[in-house]
PDB file of C-alpha atoms in Angstrom:
ATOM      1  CA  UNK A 888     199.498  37.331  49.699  1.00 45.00           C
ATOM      2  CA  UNK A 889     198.469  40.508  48.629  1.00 48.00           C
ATOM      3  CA  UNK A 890     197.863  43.364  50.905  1.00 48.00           C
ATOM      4  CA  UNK A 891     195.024  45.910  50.791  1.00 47.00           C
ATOM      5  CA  UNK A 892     195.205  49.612  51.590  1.00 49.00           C
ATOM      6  CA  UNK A 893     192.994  49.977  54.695  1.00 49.00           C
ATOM      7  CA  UNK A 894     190.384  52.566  54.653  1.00 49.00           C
ATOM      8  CA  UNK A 895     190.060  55.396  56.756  1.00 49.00           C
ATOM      9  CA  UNK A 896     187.683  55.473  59.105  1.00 50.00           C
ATOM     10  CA  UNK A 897     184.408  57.556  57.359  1.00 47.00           C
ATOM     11  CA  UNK A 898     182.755  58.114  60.772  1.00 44.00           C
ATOM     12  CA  UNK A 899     185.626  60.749  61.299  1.00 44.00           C
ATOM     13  CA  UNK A 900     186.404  61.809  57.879  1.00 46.00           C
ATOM     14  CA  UNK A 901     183.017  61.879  56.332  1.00 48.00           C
ATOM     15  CA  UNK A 902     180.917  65.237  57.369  1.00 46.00           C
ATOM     16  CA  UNK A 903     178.163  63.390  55.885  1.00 45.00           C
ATOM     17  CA  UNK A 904     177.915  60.880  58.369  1.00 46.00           C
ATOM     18  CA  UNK A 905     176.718  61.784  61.716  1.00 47.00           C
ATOM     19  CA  UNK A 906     179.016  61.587  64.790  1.00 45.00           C
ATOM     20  CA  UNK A 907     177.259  59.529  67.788  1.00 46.00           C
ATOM     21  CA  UNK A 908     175.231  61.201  70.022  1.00 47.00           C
ATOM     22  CA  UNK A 909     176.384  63.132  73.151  1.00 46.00           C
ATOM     23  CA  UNK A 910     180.008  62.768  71.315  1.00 48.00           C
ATOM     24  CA  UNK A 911     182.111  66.165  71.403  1.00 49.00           C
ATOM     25  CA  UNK A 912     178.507  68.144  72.522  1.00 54.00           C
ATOM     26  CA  UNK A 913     179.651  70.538  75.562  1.00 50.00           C
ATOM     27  CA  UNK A 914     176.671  70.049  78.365  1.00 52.00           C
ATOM     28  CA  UNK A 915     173.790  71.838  78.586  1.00 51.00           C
ATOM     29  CA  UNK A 916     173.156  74.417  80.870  1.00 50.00           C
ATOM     30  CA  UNK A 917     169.419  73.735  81.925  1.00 51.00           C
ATOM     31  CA  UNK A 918     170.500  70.313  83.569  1.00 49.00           C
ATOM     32  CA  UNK A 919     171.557  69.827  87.103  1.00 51.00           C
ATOM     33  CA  UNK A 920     175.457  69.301  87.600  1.00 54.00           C
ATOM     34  CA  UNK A 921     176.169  67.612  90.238  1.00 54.00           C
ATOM     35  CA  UNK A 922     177.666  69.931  93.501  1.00 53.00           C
ATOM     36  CA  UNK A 923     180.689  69.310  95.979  1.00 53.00           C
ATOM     37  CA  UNK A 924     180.074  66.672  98.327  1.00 53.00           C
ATOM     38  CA  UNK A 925     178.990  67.537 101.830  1.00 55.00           C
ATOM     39  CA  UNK A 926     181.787  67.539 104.650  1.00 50.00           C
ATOM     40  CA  UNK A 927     181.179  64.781 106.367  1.00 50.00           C
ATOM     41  CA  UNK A 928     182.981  63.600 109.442  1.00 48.00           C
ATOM     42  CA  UNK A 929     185.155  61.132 110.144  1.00 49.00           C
ATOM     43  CA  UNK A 930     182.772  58.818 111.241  1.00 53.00           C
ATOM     44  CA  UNK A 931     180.546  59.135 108.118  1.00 54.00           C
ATOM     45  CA  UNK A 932     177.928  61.365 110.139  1.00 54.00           C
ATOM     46  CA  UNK A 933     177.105  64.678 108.874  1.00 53.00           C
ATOM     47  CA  UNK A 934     179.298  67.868 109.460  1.00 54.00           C
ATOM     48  CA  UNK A 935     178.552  70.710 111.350  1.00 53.00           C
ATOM     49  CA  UNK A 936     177.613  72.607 108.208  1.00 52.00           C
ATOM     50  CA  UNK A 937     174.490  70.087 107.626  1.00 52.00           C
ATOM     51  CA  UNK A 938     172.913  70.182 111.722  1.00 54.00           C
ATOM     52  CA  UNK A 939     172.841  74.196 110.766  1.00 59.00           C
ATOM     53  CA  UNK A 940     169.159  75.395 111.379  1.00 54.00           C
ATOM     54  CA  UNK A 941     167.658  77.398 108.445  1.00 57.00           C
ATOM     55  CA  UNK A 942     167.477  80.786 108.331  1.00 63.00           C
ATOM     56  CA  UNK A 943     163.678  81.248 108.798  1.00 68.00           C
ATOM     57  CA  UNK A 944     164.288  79.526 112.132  1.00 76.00           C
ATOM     58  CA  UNK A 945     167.179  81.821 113.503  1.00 84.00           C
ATOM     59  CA  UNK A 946     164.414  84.855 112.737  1.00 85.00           C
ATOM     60  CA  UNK A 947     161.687  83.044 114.744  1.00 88.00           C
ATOM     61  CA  UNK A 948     164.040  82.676 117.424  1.00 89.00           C
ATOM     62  CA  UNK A 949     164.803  86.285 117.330  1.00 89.00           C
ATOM     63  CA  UNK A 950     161.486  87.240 117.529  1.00 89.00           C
ATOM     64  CA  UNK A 951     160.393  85.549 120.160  1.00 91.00           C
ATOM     65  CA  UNK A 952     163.107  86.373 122.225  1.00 91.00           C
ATOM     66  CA  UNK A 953     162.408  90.415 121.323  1.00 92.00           C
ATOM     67  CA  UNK A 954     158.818  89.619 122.429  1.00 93.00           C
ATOM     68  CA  UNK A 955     159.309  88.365 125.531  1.00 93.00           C
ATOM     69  CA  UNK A 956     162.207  91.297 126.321  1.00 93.00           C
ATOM     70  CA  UNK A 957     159.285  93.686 125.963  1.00 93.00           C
ATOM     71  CA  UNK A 958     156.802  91.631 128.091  1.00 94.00           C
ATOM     72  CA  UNK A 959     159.495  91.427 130.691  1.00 94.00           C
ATOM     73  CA  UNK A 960     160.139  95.335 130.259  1.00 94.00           C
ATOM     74  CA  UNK A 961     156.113  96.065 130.293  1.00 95.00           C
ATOM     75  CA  UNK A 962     156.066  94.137 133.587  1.00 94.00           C
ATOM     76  CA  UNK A 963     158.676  96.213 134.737  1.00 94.00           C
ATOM     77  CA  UNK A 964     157.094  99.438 134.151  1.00 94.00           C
ATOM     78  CA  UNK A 965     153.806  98.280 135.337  1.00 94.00           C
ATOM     79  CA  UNK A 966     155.227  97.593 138.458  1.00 94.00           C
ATOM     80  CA  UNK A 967     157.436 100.727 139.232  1.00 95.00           C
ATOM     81  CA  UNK A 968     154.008 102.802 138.348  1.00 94.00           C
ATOM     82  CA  UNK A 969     151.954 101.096 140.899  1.00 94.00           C
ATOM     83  CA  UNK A 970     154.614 101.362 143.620  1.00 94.00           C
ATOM     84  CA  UNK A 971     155.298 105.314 142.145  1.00 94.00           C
ATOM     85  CA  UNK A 972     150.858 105.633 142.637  1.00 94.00           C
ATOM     86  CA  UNK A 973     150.857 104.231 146.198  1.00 94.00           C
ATOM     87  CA  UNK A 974     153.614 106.508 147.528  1.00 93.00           C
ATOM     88  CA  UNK A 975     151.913 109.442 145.682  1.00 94.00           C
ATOM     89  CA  UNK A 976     148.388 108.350 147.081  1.00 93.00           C
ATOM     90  CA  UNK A 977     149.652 107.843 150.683  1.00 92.00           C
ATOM     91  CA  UNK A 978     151.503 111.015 150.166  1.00 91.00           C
ATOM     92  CA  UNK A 979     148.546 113.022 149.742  1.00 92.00           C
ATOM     93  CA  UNK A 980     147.021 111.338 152.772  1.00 89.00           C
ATOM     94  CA  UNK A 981     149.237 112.173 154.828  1.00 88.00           C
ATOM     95  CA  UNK A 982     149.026 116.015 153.394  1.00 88.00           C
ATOM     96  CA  UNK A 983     145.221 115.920 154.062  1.00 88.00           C
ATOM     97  CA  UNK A 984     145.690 114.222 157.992  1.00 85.00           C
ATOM     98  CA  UNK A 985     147.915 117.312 158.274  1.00 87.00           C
ATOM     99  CA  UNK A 986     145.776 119.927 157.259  1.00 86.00           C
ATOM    100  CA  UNK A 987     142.620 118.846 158.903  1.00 86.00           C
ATOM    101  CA  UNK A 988     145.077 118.111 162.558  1.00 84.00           C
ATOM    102  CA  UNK A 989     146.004 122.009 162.222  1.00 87.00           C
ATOM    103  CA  UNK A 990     142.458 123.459 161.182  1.00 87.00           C
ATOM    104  CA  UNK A 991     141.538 121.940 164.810  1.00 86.00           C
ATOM    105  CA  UNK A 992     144.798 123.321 166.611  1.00 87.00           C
ATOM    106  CA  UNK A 993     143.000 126.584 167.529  1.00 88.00           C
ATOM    107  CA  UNK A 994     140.002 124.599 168.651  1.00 88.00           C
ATOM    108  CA  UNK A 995     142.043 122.411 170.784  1.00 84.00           C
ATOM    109  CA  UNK A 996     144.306 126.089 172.495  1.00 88.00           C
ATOM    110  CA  UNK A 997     140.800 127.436 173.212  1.00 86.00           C
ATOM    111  CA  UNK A 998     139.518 124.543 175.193  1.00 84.00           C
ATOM    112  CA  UNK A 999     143.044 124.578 177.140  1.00 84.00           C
ATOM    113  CA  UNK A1000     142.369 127.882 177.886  1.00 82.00           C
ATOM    114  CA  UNK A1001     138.621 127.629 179.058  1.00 79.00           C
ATOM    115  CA  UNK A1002     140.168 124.909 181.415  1.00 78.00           C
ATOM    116  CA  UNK A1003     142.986 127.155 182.700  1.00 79.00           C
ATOM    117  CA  UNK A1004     140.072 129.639 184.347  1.00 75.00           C
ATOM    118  CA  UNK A1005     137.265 127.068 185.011  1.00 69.00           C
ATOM    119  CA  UNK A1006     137.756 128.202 189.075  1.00 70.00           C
ATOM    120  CA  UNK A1007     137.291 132.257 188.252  1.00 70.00           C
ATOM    121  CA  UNK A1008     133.739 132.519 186.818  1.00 74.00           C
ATOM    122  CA  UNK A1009     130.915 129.592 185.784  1.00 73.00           C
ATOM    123  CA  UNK A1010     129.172 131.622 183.607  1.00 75.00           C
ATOM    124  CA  UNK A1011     132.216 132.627 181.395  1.00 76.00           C
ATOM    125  CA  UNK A1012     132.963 129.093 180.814  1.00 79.00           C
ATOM    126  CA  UNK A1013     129.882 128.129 179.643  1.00 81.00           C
ATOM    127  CA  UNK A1014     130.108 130.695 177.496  1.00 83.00           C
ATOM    128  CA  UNK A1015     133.881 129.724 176.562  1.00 82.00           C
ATOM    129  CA  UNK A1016     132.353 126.246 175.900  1.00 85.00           C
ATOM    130  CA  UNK A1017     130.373 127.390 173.526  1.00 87.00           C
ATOM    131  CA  UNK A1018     132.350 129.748 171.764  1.00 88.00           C
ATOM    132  CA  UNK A1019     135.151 126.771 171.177  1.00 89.00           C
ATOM    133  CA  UNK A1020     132.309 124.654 169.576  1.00 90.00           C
ATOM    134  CA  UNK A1021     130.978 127.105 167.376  1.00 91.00           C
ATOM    135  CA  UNK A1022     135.055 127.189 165.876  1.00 91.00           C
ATOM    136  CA  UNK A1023     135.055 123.923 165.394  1.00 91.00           C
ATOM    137  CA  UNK A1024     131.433 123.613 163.593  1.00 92.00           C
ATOM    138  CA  UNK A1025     133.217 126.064 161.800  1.00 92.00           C
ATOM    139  CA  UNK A1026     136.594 124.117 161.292  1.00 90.00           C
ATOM    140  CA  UNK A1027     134.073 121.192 160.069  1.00 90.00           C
ATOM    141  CA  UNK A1028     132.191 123.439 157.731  1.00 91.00           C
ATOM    142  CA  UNK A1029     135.430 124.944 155.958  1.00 89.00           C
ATOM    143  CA  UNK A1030     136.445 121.358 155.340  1.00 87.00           C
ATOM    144  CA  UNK A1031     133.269 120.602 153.654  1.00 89.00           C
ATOM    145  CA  UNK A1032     131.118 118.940 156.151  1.00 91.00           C
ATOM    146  CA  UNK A1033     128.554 122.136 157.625  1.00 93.00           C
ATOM    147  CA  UNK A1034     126.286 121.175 160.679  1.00 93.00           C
ATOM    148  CA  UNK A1035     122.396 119.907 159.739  1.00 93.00           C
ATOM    149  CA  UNK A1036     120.410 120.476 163.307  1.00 92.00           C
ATOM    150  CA  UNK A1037     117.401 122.026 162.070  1.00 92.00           C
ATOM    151  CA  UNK A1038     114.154 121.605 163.657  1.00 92.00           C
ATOM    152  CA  UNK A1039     110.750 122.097 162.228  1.00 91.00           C
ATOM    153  CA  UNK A1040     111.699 121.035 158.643  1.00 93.00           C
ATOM    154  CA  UNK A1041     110.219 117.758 156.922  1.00 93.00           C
ATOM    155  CA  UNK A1042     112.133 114.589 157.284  1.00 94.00           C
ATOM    156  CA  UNK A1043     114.822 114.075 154.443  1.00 93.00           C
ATOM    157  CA  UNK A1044     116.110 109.880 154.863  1.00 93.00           C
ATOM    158  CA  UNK A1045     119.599 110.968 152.975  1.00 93.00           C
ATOM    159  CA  UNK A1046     120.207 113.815 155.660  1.00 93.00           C
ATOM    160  CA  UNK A1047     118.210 112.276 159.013  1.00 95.00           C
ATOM    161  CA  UNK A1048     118.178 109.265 160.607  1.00 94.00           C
ATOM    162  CA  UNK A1049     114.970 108.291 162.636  1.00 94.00           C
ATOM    163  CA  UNK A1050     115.569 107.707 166.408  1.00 94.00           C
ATOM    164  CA  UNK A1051     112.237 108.166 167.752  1.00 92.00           C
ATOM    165  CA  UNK A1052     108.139 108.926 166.207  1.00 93.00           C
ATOM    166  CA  UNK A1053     106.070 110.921 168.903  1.00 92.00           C
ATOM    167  CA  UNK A1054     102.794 112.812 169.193  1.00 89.00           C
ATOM    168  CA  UNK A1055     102.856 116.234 168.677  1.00 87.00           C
ATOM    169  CA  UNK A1056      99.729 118.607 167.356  1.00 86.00           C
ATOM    170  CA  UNK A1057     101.509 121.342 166.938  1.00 87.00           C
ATOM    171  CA  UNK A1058     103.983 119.620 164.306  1.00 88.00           C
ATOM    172  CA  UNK A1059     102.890 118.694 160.807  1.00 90.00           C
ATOM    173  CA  UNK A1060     103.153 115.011 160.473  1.00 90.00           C
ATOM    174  CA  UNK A1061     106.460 113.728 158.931  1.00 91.00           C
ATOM    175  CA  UNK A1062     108.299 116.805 160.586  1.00 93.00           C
ATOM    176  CA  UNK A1063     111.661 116.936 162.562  1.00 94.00           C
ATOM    177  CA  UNK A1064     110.225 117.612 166.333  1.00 94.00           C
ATOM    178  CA  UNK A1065     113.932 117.529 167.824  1.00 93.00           C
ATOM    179  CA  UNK A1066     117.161 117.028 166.778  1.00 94.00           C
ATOM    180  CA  UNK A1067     119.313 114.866 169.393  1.00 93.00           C
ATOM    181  CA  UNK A1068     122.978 114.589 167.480  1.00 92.00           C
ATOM    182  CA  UNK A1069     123.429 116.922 164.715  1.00 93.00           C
ATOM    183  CA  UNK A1070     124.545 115.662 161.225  1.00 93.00           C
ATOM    184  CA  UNK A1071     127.318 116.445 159.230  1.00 93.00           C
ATOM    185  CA  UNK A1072     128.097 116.965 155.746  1.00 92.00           C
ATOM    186  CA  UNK A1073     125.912 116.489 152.622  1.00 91.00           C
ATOM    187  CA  UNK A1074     125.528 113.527 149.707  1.00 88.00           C
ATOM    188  CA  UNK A1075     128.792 111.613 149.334  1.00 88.00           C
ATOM    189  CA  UNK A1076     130.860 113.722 152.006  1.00 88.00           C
ATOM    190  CA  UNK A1077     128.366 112.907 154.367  1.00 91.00           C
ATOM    191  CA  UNK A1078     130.091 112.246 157.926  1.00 90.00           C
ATOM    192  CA  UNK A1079     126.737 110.967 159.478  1.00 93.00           C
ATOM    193  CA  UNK A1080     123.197 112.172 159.716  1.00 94.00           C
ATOM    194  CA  UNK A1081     121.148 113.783 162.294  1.00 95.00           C
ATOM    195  CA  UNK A1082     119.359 111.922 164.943  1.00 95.00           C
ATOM    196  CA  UNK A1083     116.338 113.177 165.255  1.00 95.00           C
ATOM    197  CA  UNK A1084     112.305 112.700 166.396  1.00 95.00           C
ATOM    198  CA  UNK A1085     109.791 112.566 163.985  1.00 95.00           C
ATOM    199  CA  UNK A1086     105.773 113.507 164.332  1.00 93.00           C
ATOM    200  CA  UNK A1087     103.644 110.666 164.300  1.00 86.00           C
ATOM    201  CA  UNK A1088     101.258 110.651 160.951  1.00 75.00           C
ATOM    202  CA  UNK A1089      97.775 110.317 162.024  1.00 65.00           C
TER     203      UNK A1089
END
């Protein structure tokens, strides 16, 4: 039986002919290649690189906890500055207490010694007396709180307060006639005003 030469295969030989597609071609770059697999543990859950929170979440977290650092440091402050004010504030108190307690110190010698010779003469202590109260009108006024006990003038409501209205003609009506408690101080340092009588308007 005769034999006949095989061919050779023209697919390979032939240039002409074209090779099957995707044969020999290296793969493109623009197409996704498939990545390493995930570690996974044994028990087919995912590992401990997949439960990892993103990093937009870690910043978040960071910022809120730098937030509430400063509230907690605002607070802080807020509260060492109010105790600092009230120990300043009661400082100064007690600074003013002192000062006014020694501006009445000489008043208070001068009335011990009008009471040491109240048996030698009557007259002198009257006059004593009133020599101690003019010092401590004076005290008053030096702190900012001078004597109102003025007769004759026309009734002010901010400086006189109305005790008594009687009839007098030879007082203008709406006049101070008499002045029973003197006042003290003016406006907003006002330590009380004077009780006093006023002329009855006809």
């Amino acid at each position: 039986m005769p034999t006949h030469p095989q061919e050779p295969d023209r697919a390979a030989s032939d240039p002409a002919v074209p090779a099957s597609e995707g044969a020999g071609r290296p793969p493109r770059g623009d197409l996704p290649q498939p990545g390493p697999p995930r570690p996974e543990a044994a028990n087919g859950e995912p590992g401990p690189d997949a439960a990892r929170p993103a990093p937009a979440d870690d910043e978040y977290t960071t910022a809120v906890r730098e937030l509430e650092d400063r509230w907690r440091r605002a607070l802080a402050d807020l509260d060492n500055l109010r105790k600092r004010h009230a120990r300043e504030l009661e400082r100064e108190r007690a600074v003013e207490r002192s000062r006014t307690a020694a501006a009445f110190l000489p008043v208070l010698d001068n009335l011990e010694l009008a009471l040491t010779h109240a048996g030698a003469d009557p007259g002198a202590i009257v006059e004593g007396v009133r020599a101690v109260r003019d010092q401590a009108v004076n005290v008053l006024e030096l702190l900012g709180y001078p004597r109102h006990a003025e007769s004759g003038v026309a009734f002010d409501p901010a400086r006189h307060e109305v005790v008594g209205v009687v009839q007098d003609p030879d007082a203008a009506p709406g006049t101070v006639v008499e002045v029973l408690r003197p006042g003290y101080g003016d406006g907003e340092r006002q330590l009380r005003p004077a009780s006093v009588t006023v002329a009855k308007r006809e």
